Amino acid sequence: MSKHNGLNPSEVAESRRANGSNELAKRKRKGFLSQYLSSFGDPIIKILLAALALNVIFLFRNANWMESVGIAIAVFLATFVSTLSEYGSEAAFAKLMDEAEQIRCRLMRAGKPVSVPISDVVVGDIVLLQAGERIPADGIMLSGHIKVDQSALNGESKAVAKLPSHDSSVPDAVRNWDLLSFDQLFRGSVVDEGEGVMQVARVGNDTFYGHMAAAMQEETRDSPLKVRLGHLAGTISRLGYIAAFLVAMSDLFSNLVLNNRFQPDLILQELTSFPAMAEHILHALTLAITIVVVAVPEGLPMMITVVLSSNTMRMMKDHVLVRKLVGIETAGSLNILFTDKTGTLTQGKLSVSHFISGDGRIYQNDDPLDRESKLFHLMTLSSFFNTGSVLSGDESLGGNMTDRALLDYVLPLYEEPDEYMKLDAIPFNSTDKFSAARLCGPMDISLIKGAPELLLGKCTRYYDAEGRVNALSQPQKLEVVRRDMANQAVRMLVVAASEKWPLQKGCFEDLILIGLIGIRDELRPEAYDSIKQVTNAGVQVVMVTGDNKETAVAIARGCGLLDHEERSSVMTSAELGRLSDEELKAALPQLRVIARALPTDKSRLVTLAQEMGLVAGMTGDGINDSPALKLADVGFAMGDGTEVAKEAGDIVIMDNNIASIAKAILYGRTIFKSIQKFIVFQLTMNLCAVGVSLVGPFIGFETPITVIQMLWVNIIMDTLAGLAFAGEPPLEEYMEEPPKSREEPVLNGGMVNQILFAGLFTITMCMLFLSLGIVKVFYHYHLNPICFYSAFFTLFIFCGLFNSFNARTPRINMTAYLSRNPAFILIMSMIAIVQIILIYYGGSLFRTGDLTLRELVFAVSIAALVIPADVIRKIVVKRVFPILDRNRSKEIH
């Protein structure tokens, strides 16, 4: 290596000036204030701001400052909490990325080896490489021989040999980085074995890694939740305007017609009097604005923020970092999930999966070879001495992935083989395809391992479990096993002993078989159950991998993606490329595996799925996954993946557990259910408030509910109810429902049915309470109207309280799973207690007076009628009109 002196300081400075540094351009992260201001783009927040502006315009007329303050507080809390939570997640993510940038590399500069951060590397630098080191930039080999793990780039777990290039023009030799060719080195790869020297040809954003990172800076489309809230905002706006118009018209009718007792001359006199008409119109307009403000669910943004933030904190405890709050809810809407294989479905490293002894017996992880047997002792000697790996404590280091897998197989060592000494060795190389070691000790032995096609036919004897040597009478049986293993994506090695030394390729004779070793990148233990859970939830899973078709099919079968191979279920990248976009869309529903995939295939699949109206998810850990992670509606990046992949993802799975994806889907569906439950409750309360305000004047009650009382109603509807519904538990039954389409509105037919029924039933009870003489007599209305108004206020609040229990479950049993949301019980109990306190201590501010226990119980009992009424509704809906069942209803456009 001495002939590679490297750059001197002036050449380093000149190269950095001409070609730039090795730092990757990062998207400028929003500051707290900027992120806070951007949160006002939420469609529901926009409606609230409009309502607040209208309310302020008429503030000085009706002194309704409490309503204005309530809306302002709701807007502030919703936006602030959302910003705080997302900003905190971004801060945690930034810390994660900063830690990753502390990686250093070894360079030759001015004839001396130095260690520098990878960001200091420049074009022309000479980089010293050895096993275990990460390649800091794109370049080309100058000397040495190494094998490189490029799985982060192309998804293939097999190490690739890299040889010195004979191209004298280094920068031009690495132009075609898309091909990841065999004589080029790429940033983000890891040296698996060997030593070498490379010269840097491209740095920073010009590297393959940098191109991927730059693609991550593009913004993606709106989340399904934002789309649905936009639809909901439009629906609420229309309903609010209709209600406001009706209230305004009824107010004008009341003032012009009813107050003048239908006398035409008096009505005409009012119509021709400008001051009188201006007064009537202004009053009607003020009342209409009040109705719009009441109809707007100002608690919805706060509730959504709380439910997203609380579930984000729950997910953090499960080692899942949610970078974007809506990422969880979007996960619940997934229709299709494109998943990487290496490091996602598999463990991302090679391990021994099978040991086949000479008598044909197959040992697997659930039925392992006896560790105290002589046969295992021989295997230990081979793994310990005939290898390029070394033992550090209980961990294997160095060597290639195969050597580390063999050493890991015999760990922890049953006995230290220190009584043996290695006399000679032949290291493995890809040309000869074998390695050997000669040992002396209690048993002088020469060990050899290599490719079955090279060694298996030369084995004439084998060791049994007791270490006895027997004739190998059925080698064809072992050959059949080897072929079967190959069909299961298991790579086979032969481990044998020889009584001769030295050994040369082609001169193997009379070998004694120790065993056949099956090695593969094993499935994660939780992969099968997780895939099953996700597919049972109606989410189509497609594995996209750079491996060959046979390996991909074997892995897909192992994790339950393929019960049996169908031609339409498995495609290679080449077959994919021959299909037009329309043909691929038609084939997509049957697709389960893409083999030999290129990075562009993943992005194309996500794009076409989105064009079909599907909510697409993508999992991955490599640079090759990053564009699709960014483009997908929700991207799941693995915690030990590349920094580019984490930057692209919406959710980082810190423990690399694919089961967390199933958990995220469940949490996402729970969030959507919680939002729907809250909307049912709040819109029911809003409908009641609008209905009472609309009908009240016609039966002689100008203000059935005062402004201060309405503020307390809003507090119940908004902050407190939001907190209560945010704690709804995730139920496994949600994973048995089909996923929601991207365009499906939040407000569906079943919800509308429940809102209208509960709202109209409550309005009817309230109007009967206000108008029936027997009720007025019971509460001594003519002697003390405050007592009557206090009872009505109690009735209205407790109707809402009991309706909250109806809203939280579509089941007939309204207490189902209630114990799993203790916050709901606590908050609703607190509301009941505060309401009773207000009755006796609210005074003139809340227009309340003392009620006797009998009077209080009567009002609460009347309010409780909403529970049996809704139970009857649920029974009728489930048995007579199942199309209106909230769980199965069609979307409302």
Coordinates of C-alpha atoms in Angstrom, one line a residue, residues 42 44-45 48 73-79 81-82 225 229 232 297-312 314 325 329 667-682 714-729 746 807-808 821 824 827-828:
D42 CA -55.7 21.6 8.4
I44 CA -61.0 21.7 10.1
I45 CA -58.8 24.4 11.5
L48 CA -62.7 27.2 12.9
I73 CA -58.3 28.1 22.8
A74 CA -59.4 25.0 20.8
V75 CA -57.4 26.2 17.8
F76 CA -54.3 27.0 19.8
L77 CA -54.3 23.7 21.7
A78 CA -54.9 21.6 18.6
T79 CA -52.1 23.3 16.6
V81 CA -50.0 20.0 20.8
S82 CA -49.7 18.7 17.2
L225 CA -56.6 11.4 6.9
L229 CA -60.9 15.6 6.9
L232 CA -65.7 16.2 6.4
P297 CA -66.8 20.7 15.8
E298 CA -63.9 22.8 17.2
G299 CA -62.9 19.9 19.4
L300 CA -62.1 17.6 16.4
P301 CA -58.6 18.9 15.6
M302 CA -57.7 18.8 19.3
M303 CA -59.1 15.3 19.6
I304 CA -57.2 14.1 16.5
T305 CA -54.0 15.6 17.8
V306 CA -54.5 14.0 21.2
V307 CA -55.3 10.6 19.9
L308 CA -52.4 10.6 17.4
S309 CA -49.9 11.9 20.1
S310 CA -51.0 9.4 22.7
N311 CA -50.7 6.5 20.4
T312 CA -47.3 7.8 19.2
R314 CA -47.6 4.1 23.1
L325 CA -48.2 11.8 13.3
E329 CA -53.5 6.6 10.9
Y667 CA -53.2 1.3 16.0
G668 CA -54.1 3.1 12.9
R669 CA -57.4 1.5 12.6
T670 CA -58.0 2.2 16.3
I671 CA -57.3 5.8 15.7
F672 CA -59.7 6.0 12.9
K673 CA -62.4 4.3 15.0
S674 CA -61.7 6.7 17.9
I675 CA -62.1 9.7 15.5
Q676 CA -65.4 8.3 14.2
K677 CA -66.7 7.7 17.7
F678 CA -65.8 11.2 18.7
I679 CA -67.5 12.7 15.6
V680 CA -70.7 10.8 16.4
F681 CA -70.7 12.2 19.9
Q682 CA -69.8 15.7 19.0
N714 CA -68.4 23.1 24.3
I715 CA -65.8 22.1 26.9
I716 CA -67.5 18.8 27.3
M717 CA -67.8 18.3 23.6
D718 CA -64.2 19.4 22.8
T719 CA -61.4 19.0 25.3
L720 CA -62.8 16.5 27.8
A721 CA -64.6 14.2 25.3
G722 CA -61.5 14.3 23.1
L723 CA -59.3 13.1 25.9
A724 CA -61.9 10.4 26.8
F725 CA -62.2 9.0 23.3
A726 CA -58.5 9.2 22.6
G727 CA -57.9 6.3 25.1
E728 CA -60.0 3.8 23.2
P729 CA -58.2 0.4 23.2
V746 CA -64.9 9.8 7.9
A807 CA -71.2 6.6 20.7
R808 CA -68.2 4.7 21.9
N821 CA -60.3 2.8 28.7
F824 CA -63.2 7.5 29.7
I827 CA -63.6 11.9 32.6
M828 CA -67.3 11.2 32.3

